Tab-separated table of C-alpha atoms in Angstrom:
chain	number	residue	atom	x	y	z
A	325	UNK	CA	-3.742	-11.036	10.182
A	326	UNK	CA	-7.160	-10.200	8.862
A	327	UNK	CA	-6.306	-7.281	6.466
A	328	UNK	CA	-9.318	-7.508	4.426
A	329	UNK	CA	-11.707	-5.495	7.349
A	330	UNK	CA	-9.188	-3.142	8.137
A	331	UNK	CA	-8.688	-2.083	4.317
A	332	UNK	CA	-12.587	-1.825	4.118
A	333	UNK	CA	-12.574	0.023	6.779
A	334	UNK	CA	-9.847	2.850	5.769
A	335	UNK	CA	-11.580	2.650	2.041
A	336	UNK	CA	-14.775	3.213	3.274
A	337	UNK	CA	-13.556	6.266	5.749
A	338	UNK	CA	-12.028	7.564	3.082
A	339	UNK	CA	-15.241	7.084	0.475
A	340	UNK	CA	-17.075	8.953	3.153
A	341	UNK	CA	-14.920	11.560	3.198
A	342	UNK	CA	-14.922	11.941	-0.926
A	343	UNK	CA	-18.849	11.462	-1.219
A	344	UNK	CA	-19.332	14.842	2.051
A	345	UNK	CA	-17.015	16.503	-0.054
A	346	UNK	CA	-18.151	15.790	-3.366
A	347	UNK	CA	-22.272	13.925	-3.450
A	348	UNK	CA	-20.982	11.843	-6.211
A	349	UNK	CA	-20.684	8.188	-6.699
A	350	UNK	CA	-17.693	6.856	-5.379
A	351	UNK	CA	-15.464	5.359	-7.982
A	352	UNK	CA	-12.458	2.970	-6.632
A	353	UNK	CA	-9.968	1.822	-9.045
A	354	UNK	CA	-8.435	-1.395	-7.998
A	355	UNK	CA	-5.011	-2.422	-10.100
A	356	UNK	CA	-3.832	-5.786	-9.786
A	357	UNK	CA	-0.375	-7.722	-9.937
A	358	UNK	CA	-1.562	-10.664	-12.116
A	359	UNK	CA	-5.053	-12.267	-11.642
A	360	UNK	CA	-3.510	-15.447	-13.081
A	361	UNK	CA	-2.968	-15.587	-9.438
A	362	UNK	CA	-5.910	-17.283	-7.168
A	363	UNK	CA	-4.637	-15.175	-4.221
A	364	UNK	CA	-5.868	-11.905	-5.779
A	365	UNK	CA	-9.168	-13.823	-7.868
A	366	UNK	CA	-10.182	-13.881	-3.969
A	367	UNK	CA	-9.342	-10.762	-2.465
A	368	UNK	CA	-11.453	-9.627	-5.946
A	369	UNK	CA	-14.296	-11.026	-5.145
A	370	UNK	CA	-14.430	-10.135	-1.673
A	371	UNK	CA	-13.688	-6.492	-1.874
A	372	UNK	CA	-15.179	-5.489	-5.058
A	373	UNK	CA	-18.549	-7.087	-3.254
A	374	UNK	CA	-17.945	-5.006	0.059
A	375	UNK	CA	-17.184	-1.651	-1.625
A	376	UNK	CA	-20.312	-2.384	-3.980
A	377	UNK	CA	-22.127	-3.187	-0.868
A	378	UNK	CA	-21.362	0.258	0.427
A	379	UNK	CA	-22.464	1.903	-2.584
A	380	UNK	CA	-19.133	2.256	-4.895
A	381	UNK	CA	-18.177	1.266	-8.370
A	382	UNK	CA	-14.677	-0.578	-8.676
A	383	UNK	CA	-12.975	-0.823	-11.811
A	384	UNK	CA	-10.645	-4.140	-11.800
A	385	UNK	CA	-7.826	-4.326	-13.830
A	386	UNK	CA	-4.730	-6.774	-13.932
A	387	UNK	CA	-1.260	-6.453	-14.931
A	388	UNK	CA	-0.938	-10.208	-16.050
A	389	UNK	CA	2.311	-9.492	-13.799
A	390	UNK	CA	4.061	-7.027	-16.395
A	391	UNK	CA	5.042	-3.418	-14.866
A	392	UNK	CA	4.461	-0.993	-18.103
A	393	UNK	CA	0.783	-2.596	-18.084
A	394	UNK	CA	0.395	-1.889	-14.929
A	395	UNK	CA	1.637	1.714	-15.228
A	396	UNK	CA	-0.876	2.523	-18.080
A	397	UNK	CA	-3.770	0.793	-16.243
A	398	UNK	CA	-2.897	2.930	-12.922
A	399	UNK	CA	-2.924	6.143	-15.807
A	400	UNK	CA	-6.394	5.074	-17.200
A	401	UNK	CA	-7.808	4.751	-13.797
A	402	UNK	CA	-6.891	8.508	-12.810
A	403	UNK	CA	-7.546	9.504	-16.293
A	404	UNK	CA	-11.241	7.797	-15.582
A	405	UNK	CA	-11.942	10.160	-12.132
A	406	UNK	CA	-11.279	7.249	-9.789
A	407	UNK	CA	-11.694	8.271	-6.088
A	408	UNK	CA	-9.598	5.886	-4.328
A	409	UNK	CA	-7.057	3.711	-5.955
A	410	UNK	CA	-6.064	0.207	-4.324
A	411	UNK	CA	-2.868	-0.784	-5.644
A	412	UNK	CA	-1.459	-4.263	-6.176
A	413	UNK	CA	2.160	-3.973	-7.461
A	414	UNK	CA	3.492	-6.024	-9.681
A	415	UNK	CA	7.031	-3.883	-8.863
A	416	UNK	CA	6.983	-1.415	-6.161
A	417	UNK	CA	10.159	0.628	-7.072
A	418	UNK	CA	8.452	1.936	-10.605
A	419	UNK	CA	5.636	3.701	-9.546
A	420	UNK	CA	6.292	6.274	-7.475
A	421	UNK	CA	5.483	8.712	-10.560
A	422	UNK	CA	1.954	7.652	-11.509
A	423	UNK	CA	0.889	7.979	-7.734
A	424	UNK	CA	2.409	11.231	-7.506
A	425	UNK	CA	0.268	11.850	-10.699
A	426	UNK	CA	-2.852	10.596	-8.536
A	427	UNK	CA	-1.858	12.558	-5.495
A	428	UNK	CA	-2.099	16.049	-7.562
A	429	UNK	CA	-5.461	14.969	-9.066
A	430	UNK	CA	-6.683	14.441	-5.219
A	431	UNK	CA	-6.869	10.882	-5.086
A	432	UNK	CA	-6.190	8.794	-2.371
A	433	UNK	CA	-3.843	6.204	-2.845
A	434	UNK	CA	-3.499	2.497	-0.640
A	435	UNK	CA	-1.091	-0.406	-1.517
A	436	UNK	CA	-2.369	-3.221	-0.931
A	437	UNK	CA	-0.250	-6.212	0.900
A	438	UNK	CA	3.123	-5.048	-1.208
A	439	UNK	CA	4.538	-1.555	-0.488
A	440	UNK	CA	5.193	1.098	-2.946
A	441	UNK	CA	8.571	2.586	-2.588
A	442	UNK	CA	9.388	6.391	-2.671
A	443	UNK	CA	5.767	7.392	-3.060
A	444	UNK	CA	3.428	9.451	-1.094
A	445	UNK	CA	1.005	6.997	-0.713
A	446	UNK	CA	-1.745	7.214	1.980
A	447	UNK	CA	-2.172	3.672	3.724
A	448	UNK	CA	0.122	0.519	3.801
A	449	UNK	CA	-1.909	-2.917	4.520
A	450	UNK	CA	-0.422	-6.149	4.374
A	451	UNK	CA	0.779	-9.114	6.890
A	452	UNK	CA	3.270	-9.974	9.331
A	453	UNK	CA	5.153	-11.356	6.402
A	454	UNK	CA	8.040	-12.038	8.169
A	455	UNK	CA	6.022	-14.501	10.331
A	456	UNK	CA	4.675	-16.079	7.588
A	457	UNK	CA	8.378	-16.697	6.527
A	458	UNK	CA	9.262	-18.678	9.793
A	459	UNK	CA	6.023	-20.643	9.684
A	460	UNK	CA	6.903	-22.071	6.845
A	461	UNK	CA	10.194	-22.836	7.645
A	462	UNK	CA	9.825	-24.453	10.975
A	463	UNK	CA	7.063	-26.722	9.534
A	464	UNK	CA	9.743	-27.924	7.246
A	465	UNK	CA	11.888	-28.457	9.915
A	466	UNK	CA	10.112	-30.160	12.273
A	467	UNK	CA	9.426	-32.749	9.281
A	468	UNK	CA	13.112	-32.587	7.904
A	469	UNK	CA	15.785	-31.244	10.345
A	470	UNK	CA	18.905	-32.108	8.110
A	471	UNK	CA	19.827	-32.662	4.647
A	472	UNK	CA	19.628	-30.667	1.691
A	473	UNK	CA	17.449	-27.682	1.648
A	474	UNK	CA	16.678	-25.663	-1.877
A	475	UNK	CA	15.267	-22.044	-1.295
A	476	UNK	CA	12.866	-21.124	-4.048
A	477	UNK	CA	11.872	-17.596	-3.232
A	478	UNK	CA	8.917	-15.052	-4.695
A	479	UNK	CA	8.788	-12.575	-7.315
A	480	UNK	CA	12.544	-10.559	-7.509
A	481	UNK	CA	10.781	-7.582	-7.558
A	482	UNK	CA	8.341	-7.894	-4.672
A	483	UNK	CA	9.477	-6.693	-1.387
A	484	UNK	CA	7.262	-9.272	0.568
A	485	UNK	CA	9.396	-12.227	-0.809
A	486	UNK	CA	12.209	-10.596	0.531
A	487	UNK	CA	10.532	-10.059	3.819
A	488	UNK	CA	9.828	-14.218	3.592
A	489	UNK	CA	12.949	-15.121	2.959
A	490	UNK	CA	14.208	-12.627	6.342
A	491	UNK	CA	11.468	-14.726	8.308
A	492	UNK	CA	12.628	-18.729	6.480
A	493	UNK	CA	16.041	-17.575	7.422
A	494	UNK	CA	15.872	-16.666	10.974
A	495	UNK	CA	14.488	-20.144	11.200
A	496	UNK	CA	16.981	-21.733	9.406
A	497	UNK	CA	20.237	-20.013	10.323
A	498	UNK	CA	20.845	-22.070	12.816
A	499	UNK	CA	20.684	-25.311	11.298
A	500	UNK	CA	22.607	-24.271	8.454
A	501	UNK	CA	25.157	-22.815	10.699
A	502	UNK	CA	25.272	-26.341	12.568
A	503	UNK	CA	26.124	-28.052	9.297
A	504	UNK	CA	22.486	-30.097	10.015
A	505	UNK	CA	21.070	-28.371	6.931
A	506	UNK	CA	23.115	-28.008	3.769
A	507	UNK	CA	21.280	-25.297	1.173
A	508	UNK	CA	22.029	-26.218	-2.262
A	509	UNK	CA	20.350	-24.402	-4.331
A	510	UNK	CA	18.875	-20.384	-3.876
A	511	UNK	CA	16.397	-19.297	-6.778
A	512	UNK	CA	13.436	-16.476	-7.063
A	513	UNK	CA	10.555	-16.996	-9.199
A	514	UNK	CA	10.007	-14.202	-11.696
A	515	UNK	CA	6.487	-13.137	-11.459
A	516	UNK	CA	5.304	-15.824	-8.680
A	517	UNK	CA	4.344	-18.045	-11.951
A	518	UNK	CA	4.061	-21.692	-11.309
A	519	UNK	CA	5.415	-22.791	-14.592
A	520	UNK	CA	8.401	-20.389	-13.646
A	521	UNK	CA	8.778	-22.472	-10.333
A	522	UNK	CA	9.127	-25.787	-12.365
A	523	UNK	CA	11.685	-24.924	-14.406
A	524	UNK	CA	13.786	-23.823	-11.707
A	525	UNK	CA	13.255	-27.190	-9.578
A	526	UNK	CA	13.414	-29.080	-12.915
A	527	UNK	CA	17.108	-27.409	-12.765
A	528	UNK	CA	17.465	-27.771	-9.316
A	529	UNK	CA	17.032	-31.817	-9.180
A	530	UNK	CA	19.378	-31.847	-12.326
A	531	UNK	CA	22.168	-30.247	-10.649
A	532	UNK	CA	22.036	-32.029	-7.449
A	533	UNK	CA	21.146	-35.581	-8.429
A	534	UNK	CA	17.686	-34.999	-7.396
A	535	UNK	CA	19.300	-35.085	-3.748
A	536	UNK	CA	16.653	-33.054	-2.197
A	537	UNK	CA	15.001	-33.150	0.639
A	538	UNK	CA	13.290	-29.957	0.938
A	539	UNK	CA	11.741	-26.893	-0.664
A	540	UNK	CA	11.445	-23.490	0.893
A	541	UNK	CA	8.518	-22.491	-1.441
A	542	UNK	CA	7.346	-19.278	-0.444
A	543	UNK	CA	3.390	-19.667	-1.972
A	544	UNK	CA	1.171	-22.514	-3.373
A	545	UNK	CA	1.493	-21.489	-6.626
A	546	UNK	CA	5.414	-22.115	-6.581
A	547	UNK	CA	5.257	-24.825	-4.754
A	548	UNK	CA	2.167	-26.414	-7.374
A	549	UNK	CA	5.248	-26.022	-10.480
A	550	UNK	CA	7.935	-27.581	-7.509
A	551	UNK	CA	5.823	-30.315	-6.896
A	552	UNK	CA	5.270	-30.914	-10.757
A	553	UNK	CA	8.723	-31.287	-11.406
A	554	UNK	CA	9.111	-33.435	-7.927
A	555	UNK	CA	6.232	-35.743	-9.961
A	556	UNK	CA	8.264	-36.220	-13.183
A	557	UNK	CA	11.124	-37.623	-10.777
A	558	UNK	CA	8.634	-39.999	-9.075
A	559	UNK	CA	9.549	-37.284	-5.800
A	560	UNK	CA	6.269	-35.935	-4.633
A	561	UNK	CA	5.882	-36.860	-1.367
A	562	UNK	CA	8.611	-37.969	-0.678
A	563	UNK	CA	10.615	-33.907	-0.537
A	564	UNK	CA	9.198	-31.810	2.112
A	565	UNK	CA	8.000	-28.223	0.387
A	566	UNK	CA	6.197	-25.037	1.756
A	567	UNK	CA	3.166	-22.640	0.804
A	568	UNK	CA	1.542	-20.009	1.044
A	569	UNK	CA	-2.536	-18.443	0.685
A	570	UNK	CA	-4.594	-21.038	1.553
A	571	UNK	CA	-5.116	-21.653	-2.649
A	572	UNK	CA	-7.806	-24.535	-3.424
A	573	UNK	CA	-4.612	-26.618	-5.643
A	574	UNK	CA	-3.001	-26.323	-2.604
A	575	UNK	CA	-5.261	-27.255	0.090
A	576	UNK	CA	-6.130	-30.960	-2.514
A	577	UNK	CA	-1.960	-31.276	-2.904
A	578	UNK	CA	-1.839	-31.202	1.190
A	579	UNK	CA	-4.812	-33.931	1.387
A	580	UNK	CA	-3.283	-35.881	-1.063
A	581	UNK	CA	0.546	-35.998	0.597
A	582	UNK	CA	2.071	-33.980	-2.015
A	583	UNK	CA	2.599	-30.737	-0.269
A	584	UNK	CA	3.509	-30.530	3.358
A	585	UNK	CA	2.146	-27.096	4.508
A	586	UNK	CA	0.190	-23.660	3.704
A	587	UNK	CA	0.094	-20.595	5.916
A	588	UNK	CA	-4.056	-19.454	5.627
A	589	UNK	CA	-3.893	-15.614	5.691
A	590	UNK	CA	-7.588	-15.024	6.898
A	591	UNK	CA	-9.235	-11.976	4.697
A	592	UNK	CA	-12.769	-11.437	5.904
């Protein structure tokens, strides 16, 4: 699952290529979901070091998980002479027509862990994110094998939450179906935001008498607003809940018994 080297290594092919064609620095323009997000502050750091290393310049620039922004910033990249561009959708359904705008100015085009839909883009890199859907689920219930389950799902407009959700269910299909796990409650988090996530299980407890025993929460950050509104009940701890990227919050709410799991998605 280590993406990281095999983006660097299609990037840097394709720099090559560029720099024969063209003896000019290399400019990669790298547009990002939301760097409110640690997930992306990390895969940041790490590439924009690499592709330095190699000799390019990157140009970051985040959406702060809003899709027109990130349209613009994807137009001010190509607009700029970028080379490559590495693309982080916020939503993968709305830009099929700045990439086709990159593709006629000749640049090359990767998304990066989230596909683009209806776009000729050049490379697709991202995880087994199915797998990381059933990993999460089967630590949950190995720790909780009945009672009342509460889904709380990704972004709505990310395909890889959807792709979770395909890998949490194959896991838990057959409990459900066995009457051994009872889902009450089925929500996605706009934007992946954690403060999103807490309202939702704020809402959740309300409605079911804060009867729950566990939460299907498909990355750290949703789980870090779950487990805030867990805290309020006096619950954390004491409801089984999922992750997702390894995050530092994380990684100190698993030491200290708050959070049950995380699914590390090695990068370098």
């Amino acid at each position: 699952m280590k993406i990281k080297n095999i983006l660097l290594t299609l990037c840097t092919s394709l720099l090559l290529t560029n720099v024969a064609a063209h003896a000019k620095e290399v400019k990669i323009g790298m547009a990002i979901d939301d760097l409110r997000l640690e997930r992306w502050q990390k895969d940041r750091d790490i590439f924009v070091k690499k592709a330095e290393s190699l000799g390019a310049k990157v140009f970051v620039q985040s959406a702060n998980g809003n899709e027109e922004t990130q349209m613009s910033q994807i137009e001010n990249m190509i607009n700029r002479g970028v080379d490559v561009l590495v693309i982080i959708p916020y939503n993968g359904q709305v830009l099929s027509n700045v990439v086709k705008e990159a593709k006629q100015e000749g640049i090359k085009v990767l998304a990066y862990d989230r596909m683009i839909n209806d776009a000729d883009i050049d490379f697709y890199i991202s995880f087994d994110n199915e797998k990381v859907g059933e990993l999460q689920a089967k630590a949950l219930v190995d720790i909780v094998p009945q009672g009342n389950y509460f889904l709380m799902g990704g972004s709505p407009v990310d395909n890889n939450a959807k792709l979770f959700r395909a890998g949490q269910m194959k896991v838990l299909k057959p409990y459900v179906d066995s009457g051994k796990i009872k889902v009450v409650g089925d929500q996605w988090v706009d934007g992946w935001l954690p403060e999103n996530a807490l309202k939702i299980m704020e809402n959740a407890l309300t409605a079911n008498n804060n009867k729950i025993d566990a939460v299907v929460a498909s990355n750290d950050a949703t789980a870090g607003g779950a487990i805030q509104a867990l805290s309020a009940q006096g619950l954390s701890g004491k409801v089984a809940i999922s992750g997702q990227d390894a995050d530092l919050a994380g990684i100190k709410r698993i030491a200290a018994g708050t959070q049950t799991m995380t699914v590390y998605k090695p990068i370098t």
